Short mmCIF file of C-alpha atoms in Angstrom, two decimals:
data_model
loop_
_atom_site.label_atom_id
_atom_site.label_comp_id
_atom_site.label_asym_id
_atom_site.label_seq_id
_atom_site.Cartn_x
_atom_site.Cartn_y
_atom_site.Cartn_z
CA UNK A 1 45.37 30.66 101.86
CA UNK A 2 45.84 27.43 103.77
CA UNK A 3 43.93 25.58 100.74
CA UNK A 4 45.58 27.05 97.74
CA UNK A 5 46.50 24.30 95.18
CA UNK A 6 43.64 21.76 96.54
CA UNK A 7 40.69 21.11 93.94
CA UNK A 8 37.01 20.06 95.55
CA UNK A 9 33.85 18.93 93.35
CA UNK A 10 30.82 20.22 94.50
CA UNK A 11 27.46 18.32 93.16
CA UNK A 12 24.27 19.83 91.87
CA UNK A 13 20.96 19.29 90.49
CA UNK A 14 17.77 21.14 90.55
CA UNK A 15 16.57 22.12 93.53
CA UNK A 16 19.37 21.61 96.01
CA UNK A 17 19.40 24.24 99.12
CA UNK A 18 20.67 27.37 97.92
CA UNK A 19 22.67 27.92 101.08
CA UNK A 20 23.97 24.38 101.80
CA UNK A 21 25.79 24.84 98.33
CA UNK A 22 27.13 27.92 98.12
CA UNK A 23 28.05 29.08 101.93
CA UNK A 24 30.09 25.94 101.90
CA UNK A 25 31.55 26.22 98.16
CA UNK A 26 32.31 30.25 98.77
CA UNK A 27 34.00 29.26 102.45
CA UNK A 28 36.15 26.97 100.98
CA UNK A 29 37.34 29.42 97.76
CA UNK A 30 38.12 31.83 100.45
CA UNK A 31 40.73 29.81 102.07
CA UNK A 32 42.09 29.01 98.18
CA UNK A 33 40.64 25.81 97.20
CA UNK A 34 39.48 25.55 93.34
CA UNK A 35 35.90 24.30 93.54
CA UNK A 36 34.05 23.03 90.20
CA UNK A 37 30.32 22.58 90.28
CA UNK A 38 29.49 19.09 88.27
CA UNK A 39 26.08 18.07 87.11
CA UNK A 40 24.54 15.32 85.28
CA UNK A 41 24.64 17.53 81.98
CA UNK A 42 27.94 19.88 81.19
CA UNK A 43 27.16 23.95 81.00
CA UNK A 44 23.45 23.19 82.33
CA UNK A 45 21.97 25.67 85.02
CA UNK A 46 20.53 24.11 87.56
CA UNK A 47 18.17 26.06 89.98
CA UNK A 48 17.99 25.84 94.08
CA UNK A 49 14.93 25.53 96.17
CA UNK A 50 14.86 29.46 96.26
CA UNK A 51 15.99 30.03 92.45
CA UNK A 52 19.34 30.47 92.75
CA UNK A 53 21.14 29.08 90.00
CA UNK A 54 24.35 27.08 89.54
CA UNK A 55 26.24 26.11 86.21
CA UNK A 56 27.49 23.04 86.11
CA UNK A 57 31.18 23.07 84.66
CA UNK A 58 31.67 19.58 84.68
CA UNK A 59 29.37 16.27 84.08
CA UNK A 60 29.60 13.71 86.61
CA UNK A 61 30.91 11.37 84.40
CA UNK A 62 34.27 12.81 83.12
CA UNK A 63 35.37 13.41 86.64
CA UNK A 64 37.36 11.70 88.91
CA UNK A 65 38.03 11.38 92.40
CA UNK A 66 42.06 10.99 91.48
CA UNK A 67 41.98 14.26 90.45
CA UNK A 68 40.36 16.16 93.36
CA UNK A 69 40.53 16.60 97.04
CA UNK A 70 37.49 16.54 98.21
CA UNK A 71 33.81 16.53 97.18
CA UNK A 72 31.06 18.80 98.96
CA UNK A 73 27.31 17.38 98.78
CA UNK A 74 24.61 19.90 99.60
CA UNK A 75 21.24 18.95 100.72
CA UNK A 76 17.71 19.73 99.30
CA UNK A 77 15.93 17.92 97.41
CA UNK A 78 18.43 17.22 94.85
CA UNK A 79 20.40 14.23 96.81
CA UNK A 80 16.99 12.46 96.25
CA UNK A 81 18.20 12.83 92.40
CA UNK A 82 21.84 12.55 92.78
CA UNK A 83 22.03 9.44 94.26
CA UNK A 84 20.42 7.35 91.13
CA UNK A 85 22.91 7.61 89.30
CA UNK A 86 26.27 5.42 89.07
CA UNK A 87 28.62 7.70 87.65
CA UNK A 88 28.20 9.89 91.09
CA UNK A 89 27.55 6.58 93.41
CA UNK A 90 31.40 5.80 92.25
CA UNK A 91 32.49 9.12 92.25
CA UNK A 92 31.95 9.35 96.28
CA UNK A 93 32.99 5.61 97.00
CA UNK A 94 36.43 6.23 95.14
CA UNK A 95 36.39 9.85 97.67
CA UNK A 96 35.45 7.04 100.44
CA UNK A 97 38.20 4.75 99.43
CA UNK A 98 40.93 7.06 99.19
CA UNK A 99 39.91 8.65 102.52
CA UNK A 100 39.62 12.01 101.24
CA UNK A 101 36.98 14.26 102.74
CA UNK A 102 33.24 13.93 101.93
CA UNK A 103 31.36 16.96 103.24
CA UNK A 104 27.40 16.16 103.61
CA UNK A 105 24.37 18.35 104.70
CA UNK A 106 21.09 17.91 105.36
CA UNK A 107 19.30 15.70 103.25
CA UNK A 108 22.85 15.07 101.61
CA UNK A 109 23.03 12.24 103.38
CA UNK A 110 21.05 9.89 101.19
CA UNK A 111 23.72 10.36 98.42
CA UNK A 112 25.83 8.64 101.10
CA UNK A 113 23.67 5.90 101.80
CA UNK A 114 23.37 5.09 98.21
CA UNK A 115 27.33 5.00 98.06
CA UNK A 116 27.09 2.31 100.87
CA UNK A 117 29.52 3.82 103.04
CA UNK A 118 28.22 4.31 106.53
CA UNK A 119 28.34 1.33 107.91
CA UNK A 120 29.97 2.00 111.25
CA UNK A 121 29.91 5.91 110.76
CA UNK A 122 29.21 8.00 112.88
CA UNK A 123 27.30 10.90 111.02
CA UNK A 124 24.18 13.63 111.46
CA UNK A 125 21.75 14.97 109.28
CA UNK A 126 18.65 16.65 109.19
CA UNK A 127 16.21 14.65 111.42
CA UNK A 128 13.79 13.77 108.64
CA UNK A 129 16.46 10.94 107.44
CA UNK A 130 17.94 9.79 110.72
CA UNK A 131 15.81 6.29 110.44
CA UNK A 132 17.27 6.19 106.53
CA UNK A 133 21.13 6.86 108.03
CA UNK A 134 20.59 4.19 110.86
CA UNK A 135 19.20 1.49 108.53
CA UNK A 136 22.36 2.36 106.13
CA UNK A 137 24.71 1.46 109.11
CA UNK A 138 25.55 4.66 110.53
CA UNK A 139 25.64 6.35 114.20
CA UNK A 140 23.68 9.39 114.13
CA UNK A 141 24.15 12.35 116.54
CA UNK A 142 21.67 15.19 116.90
CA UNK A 143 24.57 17.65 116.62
CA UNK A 144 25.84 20.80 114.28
CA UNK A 145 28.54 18.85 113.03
CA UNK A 146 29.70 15.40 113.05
CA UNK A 147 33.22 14.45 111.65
CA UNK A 148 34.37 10.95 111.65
CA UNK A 149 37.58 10.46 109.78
CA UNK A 150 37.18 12.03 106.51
CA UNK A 151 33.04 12.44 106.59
CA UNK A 152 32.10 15.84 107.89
CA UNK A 153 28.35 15.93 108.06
CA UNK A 154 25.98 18.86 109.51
CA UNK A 155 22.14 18.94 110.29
CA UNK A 156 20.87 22.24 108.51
CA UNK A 157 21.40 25.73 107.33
CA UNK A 158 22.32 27.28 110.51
CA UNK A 159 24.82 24.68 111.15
CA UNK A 160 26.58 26.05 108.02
CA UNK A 161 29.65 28.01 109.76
CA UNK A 162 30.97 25.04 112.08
CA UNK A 163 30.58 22.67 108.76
CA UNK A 164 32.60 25.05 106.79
CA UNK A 165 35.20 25.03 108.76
CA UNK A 166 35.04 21.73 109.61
CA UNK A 167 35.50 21.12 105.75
CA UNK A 168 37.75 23.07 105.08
CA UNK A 169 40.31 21.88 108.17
CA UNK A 170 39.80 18.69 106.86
CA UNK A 171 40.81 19.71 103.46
CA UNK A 172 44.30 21.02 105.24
CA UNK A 173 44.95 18.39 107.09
CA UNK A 174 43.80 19.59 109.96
#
């Protein structure tokens, strides 16, 4: 249990890919890491693209980056929600800042780019927003996964077992 006694956030909204939140929030609980789901609104359910749900057990706003480890992002379409809204924009700069690790998927990415952190990064994503990394800074790769410091970004769903290990050996230390 090389993670036991580290704390992650994990961020949802309605309809974020199913697997790009859970296979990465189950991988990391497996190595021992304590992983709370947060959400604009406390106890709501939120539902995936293919109706599964997560709870959140947190709001965004009464968490803080001081308190946690690291912070997992999935993709979907819920980044395109995410990222309006402050209280998460600061959560993931004060992550940035302290240079703990930021684990992005997918369409995750534009969470990111609202943060304004990838200038100089070098990151990848799912295709569909490589012009929207580039224009934010970043140096994209067309690869599984991409880990620069403390970002560790993937492309898709089958990229999902190289990013969560990735994640999680950047969670050790590794």
């Amino acid at each position: 249990m090389r993670l036991a006694g580290k704390k992650v956030i994990a961020l949802v909204d309605d309809e974020f890919e199913d697997l790009e939140l859970w296979y990465p929030v189950y991988r990391v609980r497996e190595e021992g890491a304590e992983v709370h789901l947060a959400g604009l609104t406390k106890d709501k359910t939120y539902v995936g693209k293919y109706g599964v749900p997560a709870t959140a057990e947190y709001s965004w706003d009464e968490l803080s980056a001081a308190d946690y480890d690291g912070i997992l992002v999935p993709g979907g379409w819920a980044p395109d929600k995410i990222r309006r809204y402050s209280a998460v924009l600061k959560l993931v700069q004060d992550f940035n800042e302290a240079k703990k690790p930021i684990g992005q998927i997918c369409h995750a990415g534009w969470v990111l780019i609202s943060a304004k952190i990838l200038e100089g990064v070098t990151v990848t994503s799912t295709p569909g927003i490589r012009d929207d990394m580039e224009n934010a800074g970043a140096i994209w790769k067309d690869e599984p996964v991409v880990t620069d410091g403390h970002i560790i970004s993937a492309r898709r769903p089958p990229d999902l077992p190289p990013y969560g290990k990735a994640f999680c050996d950047a969670l050790a230390g590794e």
